[in-house]
Coordinates of C-alpha atoms and ligand atoms in Angstrom, one line a residue:
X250 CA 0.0 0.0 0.0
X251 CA 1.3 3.4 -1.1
X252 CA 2.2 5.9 1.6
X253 CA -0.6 8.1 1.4
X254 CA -2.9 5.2 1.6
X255 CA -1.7 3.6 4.6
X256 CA -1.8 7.3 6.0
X257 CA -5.5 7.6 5.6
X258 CA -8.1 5.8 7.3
X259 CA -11.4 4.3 6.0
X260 CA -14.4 4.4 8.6
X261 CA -13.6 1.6 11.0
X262 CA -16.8 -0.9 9.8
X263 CA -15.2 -1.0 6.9
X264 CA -11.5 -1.5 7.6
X265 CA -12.2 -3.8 10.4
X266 CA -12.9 -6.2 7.4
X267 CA -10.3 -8.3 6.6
X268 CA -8.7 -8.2 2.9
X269 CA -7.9 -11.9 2.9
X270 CA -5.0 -11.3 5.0
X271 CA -3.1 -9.9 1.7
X272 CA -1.9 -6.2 0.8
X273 CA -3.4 -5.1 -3.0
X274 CA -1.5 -5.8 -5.3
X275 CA 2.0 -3.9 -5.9
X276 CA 2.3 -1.1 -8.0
X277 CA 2.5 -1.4 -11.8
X278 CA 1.3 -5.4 -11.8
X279 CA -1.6 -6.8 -13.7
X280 CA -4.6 -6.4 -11.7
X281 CA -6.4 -9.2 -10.1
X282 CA -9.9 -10.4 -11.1
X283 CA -12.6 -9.0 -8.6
X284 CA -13.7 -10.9 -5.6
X285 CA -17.3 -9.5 -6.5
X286 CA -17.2 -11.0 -9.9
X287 CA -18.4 -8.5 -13.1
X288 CA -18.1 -8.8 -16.5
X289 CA -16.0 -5.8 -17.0
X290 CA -13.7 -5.8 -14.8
X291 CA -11.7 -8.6 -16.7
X292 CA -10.0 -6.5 -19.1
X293 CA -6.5 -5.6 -18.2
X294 CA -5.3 -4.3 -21.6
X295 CA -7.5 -1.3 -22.0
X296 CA -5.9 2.3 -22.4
X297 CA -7.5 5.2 -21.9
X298 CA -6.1 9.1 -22.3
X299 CA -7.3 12.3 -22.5
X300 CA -6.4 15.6 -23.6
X301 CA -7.9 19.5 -22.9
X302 CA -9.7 21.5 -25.2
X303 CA -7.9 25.1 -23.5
X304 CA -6.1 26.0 -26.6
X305 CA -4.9 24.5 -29.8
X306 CA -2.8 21.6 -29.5
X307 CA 1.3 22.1 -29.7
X308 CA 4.0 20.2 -30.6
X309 CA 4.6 19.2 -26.9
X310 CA 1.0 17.1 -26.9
X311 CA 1.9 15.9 -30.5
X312 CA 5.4 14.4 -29.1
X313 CA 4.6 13.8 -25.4
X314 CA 1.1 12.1 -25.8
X315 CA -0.8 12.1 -29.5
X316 CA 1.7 10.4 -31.3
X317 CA 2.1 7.3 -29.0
X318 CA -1.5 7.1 -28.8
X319 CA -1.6 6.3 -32.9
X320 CA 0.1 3.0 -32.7
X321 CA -2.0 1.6 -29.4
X322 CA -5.2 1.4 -31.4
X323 CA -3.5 -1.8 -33.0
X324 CA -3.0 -3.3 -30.0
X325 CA -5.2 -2.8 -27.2
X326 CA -8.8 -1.5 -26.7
X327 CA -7.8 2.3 -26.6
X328 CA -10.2 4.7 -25.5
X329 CA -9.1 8.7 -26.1
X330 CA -11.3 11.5 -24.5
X331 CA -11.7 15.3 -25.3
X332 CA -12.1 16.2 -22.1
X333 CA -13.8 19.6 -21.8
X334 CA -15.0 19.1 -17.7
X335 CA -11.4 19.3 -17.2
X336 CA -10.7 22.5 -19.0
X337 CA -13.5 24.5 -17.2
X338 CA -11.2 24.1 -14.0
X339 CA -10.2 27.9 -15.4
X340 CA -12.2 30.0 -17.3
X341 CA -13.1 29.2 -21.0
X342 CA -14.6 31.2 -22.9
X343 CA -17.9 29.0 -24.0
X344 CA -17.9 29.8 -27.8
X345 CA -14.1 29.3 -27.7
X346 CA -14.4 26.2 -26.1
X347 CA -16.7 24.7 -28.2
X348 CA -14.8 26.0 -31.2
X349 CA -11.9 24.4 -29.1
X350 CA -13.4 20.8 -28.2
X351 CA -14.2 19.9 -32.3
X352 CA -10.7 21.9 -33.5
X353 CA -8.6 19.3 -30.9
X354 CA -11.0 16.4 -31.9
X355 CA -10.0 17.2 -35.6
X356 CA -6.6 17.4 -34.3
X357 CA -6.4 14.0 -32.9
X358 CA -8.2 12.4 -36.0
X359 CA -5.5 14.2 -38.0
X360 CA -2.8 13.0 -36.1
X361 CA -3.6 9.2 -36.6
X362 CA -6.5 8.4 -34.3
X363 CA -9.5 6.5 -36.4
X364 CA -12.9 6.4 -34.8
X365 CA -13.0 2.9 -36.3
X366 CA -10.3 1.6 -34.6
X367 CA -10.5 3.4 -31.5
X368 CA -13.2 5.3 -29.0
X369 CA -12.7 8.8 -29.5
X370 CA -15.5 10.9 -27.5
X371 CA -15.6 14.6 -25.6
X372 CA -15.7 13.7 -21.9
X373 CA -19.1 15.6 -20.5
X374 CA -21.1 13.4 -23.3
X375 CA -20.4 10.5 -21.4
X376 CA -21.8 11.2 -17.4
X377 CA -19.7 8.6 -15.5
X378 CA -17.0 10.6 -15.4
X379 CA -19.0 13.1 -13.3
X380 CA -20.3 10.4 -11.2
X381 CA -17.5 8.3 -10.3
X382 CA -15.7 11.9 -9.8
X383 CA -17.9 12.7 -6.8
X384 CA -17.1 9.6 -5.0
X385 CA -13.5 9.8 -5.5
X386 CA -13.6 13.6 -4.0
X387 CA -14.9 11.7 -1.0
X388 CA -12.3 9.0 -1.0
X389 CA -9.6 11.2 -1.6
X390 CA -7.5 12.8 0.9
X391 CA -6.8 16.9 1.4
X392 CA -3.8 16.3 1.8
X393 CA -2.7 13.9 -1.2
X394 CA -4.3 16.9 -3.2
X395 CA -2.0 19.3 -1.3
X396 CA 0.9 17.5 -3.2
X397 CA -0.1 18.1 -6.6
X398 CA 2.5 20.5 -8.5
X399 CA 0.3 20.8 -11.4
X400 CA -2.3 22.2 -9.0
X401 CA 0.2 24.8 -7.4
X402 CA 1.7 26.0 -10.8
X403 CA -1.5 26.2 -12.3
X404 CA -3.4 28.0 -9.3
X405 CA -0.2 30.8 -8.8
X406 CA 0.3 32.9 -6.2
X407 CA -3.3 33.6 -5.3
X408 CA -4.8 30.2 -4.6
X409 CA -7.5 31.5 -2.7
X410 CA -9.1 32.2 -6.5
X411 CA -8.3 29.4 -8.1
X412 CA -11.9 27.4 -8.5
X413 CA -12.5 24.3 -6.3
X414 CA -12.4 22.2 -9.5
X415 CA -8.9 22.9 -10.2
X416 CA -8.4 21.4 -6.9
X417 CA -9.8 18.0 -7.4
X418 CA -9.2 17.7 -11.0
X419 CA -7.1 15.0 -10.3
X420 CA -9.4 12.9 -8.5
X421 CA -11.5 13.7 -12.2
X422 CA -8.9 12.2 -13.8
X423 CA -8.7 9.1 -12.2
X424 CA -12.4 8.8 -12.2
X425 CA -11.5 9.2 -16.3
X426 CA -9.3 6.4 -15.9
X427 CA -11.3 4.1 -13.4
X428 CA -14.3 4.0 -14.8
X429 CA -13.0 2.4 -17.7
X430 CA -11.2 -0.1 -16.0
X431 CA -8.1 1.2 -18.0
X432 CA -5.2 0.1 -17.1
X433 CA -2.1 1.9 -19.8
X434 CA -2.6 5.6 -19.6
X435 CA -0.2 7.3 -22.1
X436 CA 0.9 10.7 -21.0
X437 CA 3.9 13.6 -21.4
X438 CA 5.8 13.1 -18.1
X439 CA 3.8 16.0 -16.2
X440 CA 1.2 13.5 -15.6
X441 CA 2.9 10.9 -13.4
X442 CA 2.3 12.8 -10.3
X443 CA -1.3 12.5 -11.3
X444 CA -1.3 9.1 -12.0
X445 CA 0.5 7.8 -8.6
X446 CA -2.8 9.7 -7.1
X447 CA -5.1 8.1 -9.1
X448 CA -3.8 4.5 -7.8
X449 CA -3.9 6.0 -4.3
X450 CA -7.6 6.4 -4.8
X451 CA -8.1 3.4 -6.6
X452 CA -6.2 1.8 -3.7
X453 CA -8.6 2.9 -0.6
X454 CA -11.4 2.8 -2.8
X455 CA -11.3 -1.2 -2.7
X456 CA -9.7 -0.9 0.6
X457 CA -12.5 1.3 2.7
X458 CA -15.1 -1.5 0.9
X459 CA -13.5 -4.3 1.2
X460 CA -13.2 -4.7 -2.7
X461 CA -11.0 -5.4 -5.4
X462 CA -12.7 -3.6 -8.1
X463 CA -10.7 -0.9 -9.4
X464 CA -7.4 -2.1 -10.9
X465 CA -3.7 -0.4 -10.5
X466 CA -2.7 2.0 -13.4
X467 CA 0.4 1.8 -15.3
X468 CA 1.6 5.4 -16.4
X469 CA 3.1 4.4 -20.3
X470 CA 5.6 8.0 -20.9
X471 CA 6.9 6.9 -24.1
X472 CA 9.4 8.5 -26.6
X473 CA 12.8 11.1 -26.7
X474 CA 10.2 13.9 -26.4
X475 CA 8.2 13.1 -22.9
X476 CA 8.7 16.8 -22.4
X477 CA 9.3 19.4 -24.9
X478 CA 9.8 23.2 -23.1
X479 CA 8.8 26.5 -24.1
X480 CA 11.0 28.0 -26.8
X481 CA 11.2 31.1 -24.9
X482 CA 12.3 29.4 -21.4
X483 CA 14.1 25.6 -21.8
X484 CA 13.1 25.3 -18.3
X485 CA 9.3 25.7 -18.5
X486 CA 7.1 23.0 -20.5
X487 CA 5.8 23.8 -23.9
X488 CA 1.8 24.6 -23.2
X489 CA -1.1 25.6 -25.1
X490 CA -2.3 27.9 -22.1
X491 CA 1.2 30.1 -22.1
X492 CA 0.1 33.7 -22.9
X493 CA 2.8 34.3 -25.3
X494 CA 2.4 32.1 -28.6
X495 CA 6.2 32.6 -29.4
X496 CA 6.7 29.8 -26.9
X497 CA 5.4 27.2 -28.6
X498 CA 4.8 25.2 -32.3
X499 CA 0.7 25.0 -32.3
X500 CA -0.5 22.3 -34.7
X501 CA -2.3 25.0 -36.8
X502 CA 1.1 27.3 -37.4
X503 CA 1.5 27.3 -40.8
X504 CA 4.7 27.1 -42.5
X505 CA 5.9 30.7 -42.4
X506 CA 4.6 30.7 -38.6
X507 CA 7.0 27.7 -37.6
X508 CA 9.8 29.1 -39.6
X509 CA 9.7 32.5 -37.3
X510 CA 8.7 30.9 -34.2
X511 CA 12.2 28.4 -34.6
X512 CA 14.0 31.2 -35.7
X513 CA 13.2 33.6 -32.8
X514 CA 13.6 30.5 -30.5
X515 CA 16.0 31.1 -27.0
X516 CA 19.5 29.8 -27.2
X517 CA 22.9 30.3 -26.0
X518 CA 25.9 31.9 -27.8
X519 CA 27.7 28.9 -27.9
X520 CA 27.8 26.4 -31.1
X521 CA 25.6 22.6 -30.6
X522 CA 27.9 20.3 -28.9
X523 CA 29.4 17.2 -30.8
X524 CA 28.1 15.2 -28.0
X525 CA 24.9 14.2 -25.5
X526 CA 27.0 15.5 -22.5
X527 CA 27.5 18.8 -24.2
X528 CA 24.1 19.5 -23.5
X529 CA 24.4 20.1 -19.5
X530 CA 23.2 22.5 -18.2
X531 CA 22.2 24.3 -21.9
X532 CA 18.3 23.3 -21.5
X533 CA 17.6 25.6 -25.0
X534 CA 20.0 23.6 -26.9
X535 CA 18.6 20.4 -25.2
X536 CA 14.9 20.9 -26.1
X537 CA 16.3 21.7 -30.1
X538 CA 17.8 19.2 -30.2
X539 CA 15.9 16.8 -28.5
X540 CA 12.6 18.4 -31.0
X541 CA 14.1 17.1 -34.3
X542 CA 15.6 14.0 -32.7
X543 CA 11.8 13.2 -32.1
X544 CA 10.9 14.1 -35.4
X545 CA 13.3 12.2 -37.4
X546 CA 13.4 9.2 -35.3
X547 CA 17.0 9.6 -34.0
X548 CA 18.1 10.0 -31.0
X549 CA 20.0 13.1 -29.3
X550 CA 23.6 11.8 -30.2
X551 CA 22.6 11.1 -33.3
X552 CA 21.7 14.7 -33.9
X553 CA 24.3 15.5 -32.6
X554 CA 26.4 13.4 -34.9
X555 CA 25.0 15.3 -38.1
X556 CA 24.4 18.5 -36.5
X557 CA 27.6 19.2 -33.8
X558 CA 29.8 22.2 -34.1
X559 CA 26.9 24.0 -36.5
X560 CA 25.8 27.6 -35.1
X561 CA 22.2 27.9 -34.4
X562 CA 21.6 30.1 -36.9
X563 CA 22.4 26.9 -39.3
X564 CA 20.6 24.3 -36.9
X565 CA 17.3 26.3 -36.4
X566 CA 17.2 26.1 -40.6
X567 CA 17.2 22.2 -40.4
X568 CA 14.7 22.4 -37.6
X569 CA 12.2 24.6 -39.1
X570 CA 12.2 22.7 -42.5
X571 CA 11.8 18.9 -40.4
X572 CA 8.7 20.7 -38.7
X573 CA 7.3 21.9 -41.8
X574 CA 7.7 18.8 -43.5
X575 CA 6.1 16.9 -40.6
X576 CA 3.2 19.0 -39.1
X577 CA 2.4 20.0 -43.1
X578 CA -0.2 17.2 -44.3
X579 CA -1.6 17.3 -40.2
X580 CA -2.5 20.9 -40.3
X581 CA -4.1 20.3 -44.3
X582 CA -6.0 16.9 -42.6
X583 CA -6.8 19.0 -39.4
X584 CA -8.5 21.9 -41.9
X585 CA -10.5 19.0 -44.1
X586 CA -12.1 17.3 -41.2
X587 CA -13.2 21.3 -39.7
X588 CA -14.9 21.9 -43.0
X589 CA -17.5 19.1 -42.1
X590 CA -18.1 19.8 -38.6
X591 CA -21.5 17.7 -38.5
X592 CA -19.5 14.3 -40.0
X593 CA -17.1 14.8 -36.9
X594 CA -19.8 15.2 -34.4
X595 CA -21.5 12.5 -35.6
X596 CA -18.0 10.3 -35.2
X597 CA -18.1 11.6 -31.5
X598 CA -21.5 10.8 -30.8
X599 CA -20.7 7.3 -31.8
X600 CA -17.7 7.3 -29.5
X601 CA -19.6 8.9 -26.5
X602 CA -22.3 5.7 -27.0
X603 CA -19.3 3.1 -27.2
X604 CA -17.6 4.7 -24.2
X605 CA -21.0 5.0 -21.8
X606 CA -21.4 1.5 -22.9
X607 CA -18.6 0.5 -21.2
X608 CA -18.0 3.3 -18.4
X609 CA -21.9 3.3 -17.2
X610 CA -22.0 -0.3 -15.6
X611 CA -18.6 0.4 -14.0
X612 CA -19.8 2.9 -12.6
X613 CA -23.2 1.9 -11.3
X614 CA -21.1 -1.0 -9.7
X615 CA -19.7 1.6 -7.7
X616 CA -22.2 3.3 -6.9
X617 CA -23.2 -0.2 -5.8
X618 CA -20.2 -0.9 -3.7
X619 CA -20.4 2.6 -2.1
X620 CA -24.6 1.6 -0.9
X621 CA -26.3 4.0 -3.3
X622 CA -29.7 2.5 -3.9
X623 CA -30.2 1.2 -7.7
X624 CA -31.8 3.4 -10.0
X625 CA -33.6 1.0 -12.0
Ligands
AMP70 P1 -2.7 19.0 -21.7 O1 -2.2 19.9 -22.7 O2 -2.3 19.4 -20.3 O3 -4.2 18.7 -21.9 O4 -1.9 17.6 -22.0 C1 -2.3 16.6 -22.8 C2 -1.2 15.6 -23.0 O5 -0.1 16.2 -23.6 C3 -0.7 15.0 -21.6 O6 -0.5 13.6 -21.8 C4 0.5 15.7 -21.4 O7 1.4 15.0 -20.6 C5 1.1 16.0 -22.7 N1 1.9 17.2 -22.8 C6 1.4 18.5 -22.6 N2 2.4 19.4 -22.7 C7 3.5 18.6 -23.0 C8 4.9 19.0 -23.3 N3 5.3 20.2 -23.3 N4 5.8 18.0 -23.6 C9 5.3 16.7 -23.6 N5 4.1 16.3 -23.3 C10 3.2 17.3 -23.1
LIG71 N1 -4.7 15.9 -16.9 C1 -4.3 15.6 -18.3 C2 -3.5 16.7 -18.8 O1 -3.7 17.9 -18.4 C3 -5.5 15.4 -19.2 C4 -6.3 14.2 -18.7 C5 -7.5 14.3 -18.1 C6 -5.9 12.8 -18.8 N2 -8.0 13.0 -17.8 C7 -7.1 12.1 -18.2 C8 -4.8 12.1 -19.2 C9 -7.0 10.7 -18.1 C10 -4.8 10.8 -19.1 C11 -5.9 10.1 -18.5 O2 -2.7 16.5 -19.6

């Protein structure tokens, strides 16, 4: 048991009941079957991620998460979520975040995802999430959700402001997660703090009621590009909500945008390294190079190789044209699909009733466990 589970008590009823003598099961193993036996709760190969409608999508969600979600669709059940009740935890605009929700739907589909070979849905059409949220705000602890650095980042200086959701988005998350029965959640490296909650809450959920019905998560942070940083600040994270757009590549840029965005991009006076360990300590030069080792499939010394001793003047030239090259035919798919914005609703509608399919029963069997009386 993690930590913050063993530090938090259920009511004592409930944790007077034995758990068959045996701790859950460790960290990053395949979940057991549940004792209370339920057709869903078998699958153990099921991803599941999700992504915000705040902003366009940059290069950072392209590297760090959309990317490795393409090639899962061949080989588990994947299930990938729009998930709009998460970017309400600051202010959106509501025509913008409409416009927002189809334009990163279009995005993903653009990117690789097929609606045919994988659930792809917008997060509020599909109520479990907001169901099985509430319970977990009740089963998580203050002070688990005290830890969170996305929360303290995000909220600033003046937390008192910061709206209540913010707080507990986490515990949204893993209800995301959970009520899927997911088990492989692809994510950029920010999430993992997010993730290790999410199996704390899984964790004294089947522990206060004496269950084992929510399996353990496995955070999958794939790829040379887990985290790509802003190109004004090689120590912050690339990110759609950064007021100035100069930071970052968004998937909409069009050539001549990328070009002057790479150009302009913060580095030191010194020429690239001929080697990996020539990057210490020059996080600018890192995130470069690390950018078109992601593209091209190499790896940093392999850049490095082809690229070492070159001023950036030279370098940022190669960059910008691998960018173009790559993030061309996505931005021209992206703008096809937006033209027929009834064709992609109607692929998420389809999703949303393939996703409730499997998230509502999982949920009701919580609801269950917890002693809500049945609704039907
Ligand atoms: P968000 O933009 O916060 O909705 O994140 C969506 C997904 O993109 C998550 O899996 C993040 O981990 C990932 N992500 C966001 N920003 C970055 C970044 N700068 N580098 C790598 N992955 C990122
Ligand atoms: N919190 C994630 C982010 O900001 C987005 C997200 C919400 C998510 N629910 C999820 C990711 C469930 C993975 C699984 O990037």
């Amino acid at each position: 048991m993690s930590a913050s589970a063993r530090r938090s008590s259920g009511p004592g009823l409930i944790q007077s009941r034995p758990l068959d003598g045996t701790a859950l099961p460790a960290r990053h193993s395949a979940p057991r079957s549940p004792k209370r036996s339920s057709p869903m709760a078998q699958t153990n190969t099921r991803v599941f991620s999700g992504i915000q409608p705040s902003g366009v999508p940059t290069l950072g969600n392209y590297l760090g998460a959309i990317r490795n979600w393409v090639p899962l669709q061949d080989t588990h059940e994947a299930i990938y979520c729009v998930v709009d009740l998460h970017a309400i935890t600051v202010w959106q605009d509501p025509k913008e975040l409409a416009r927002q929700t189809r334009e990163m739907a279009a995005a993903l589909i653009a990117c690789g995802l097929d609606p045919a070979r994988c659930t792809l849905f917008i997060q509020s059409h599909v109520h479990a999430h907001a169901r099985l949220a509430w319970i977990f705000n009740c089963v998580a602890r203050l002070g688990w959700l005290n830890r969170m650095t996305q929360f303290k980042d995000k909220a600033g200086k003046d937390r008192e402001a910061a709206s209540s959701g913010l707080y507990v988005y986490p515990n949204l998350m893993a209800a995301d997660i959970l009520t899927y029965h997911a088990t492989k959640v692809p994510v950029g490296d920010d999430q993992k703090q997010h993730l290790e909650l999410a199996n704390d809450i899984a964790q004294k959920f089947n522990h206060d009621y004496g269950v084992t019905f929510f399996p353990l998560i496995e955070p999958l942070i794939q790829g040379i590009a887990a985290r790509v940083m802003s190109l004004r600040d090689g120590t912050k994270k690339m990110s759609k909500s950064d007021p100035s757009d100069q930071s970052r590549i968004n998937l909409t840029d069009d050539q001549d945008a990328i070009a002057l965005k790479i150009r302009r991009a913060k580095t030191d006076p010194e020429p690239l390294p001929e080697s990996e360990a020539g990057l210490e300590g020059r996080p600018e030069a890192r995130n470069l190079v690390g950018i078109l080792a992601a593209i091209t499939g190499e790896t940093h010394a392999g850049v490095l190789r082809h690229h070492g001793g070159k001023g950036f003047g030279a370098f940022k030239e190669v960059l910008a044209e691998a960018l173009v090259a790559h993030l061309g035919p996505i931005r021209a798919e992206m703008n096809r699909l937006l033209q027929d914005p009834a064709a992609l609703d109607a692929a998420l509608r389809q999703g949303a009733e393939r996703a409730d399919a499997i998230a509502t029963p999982i949920c009701d069997e919580a609801e269950r466990l917890v002693g809500f009386l049945p609704r039907k």
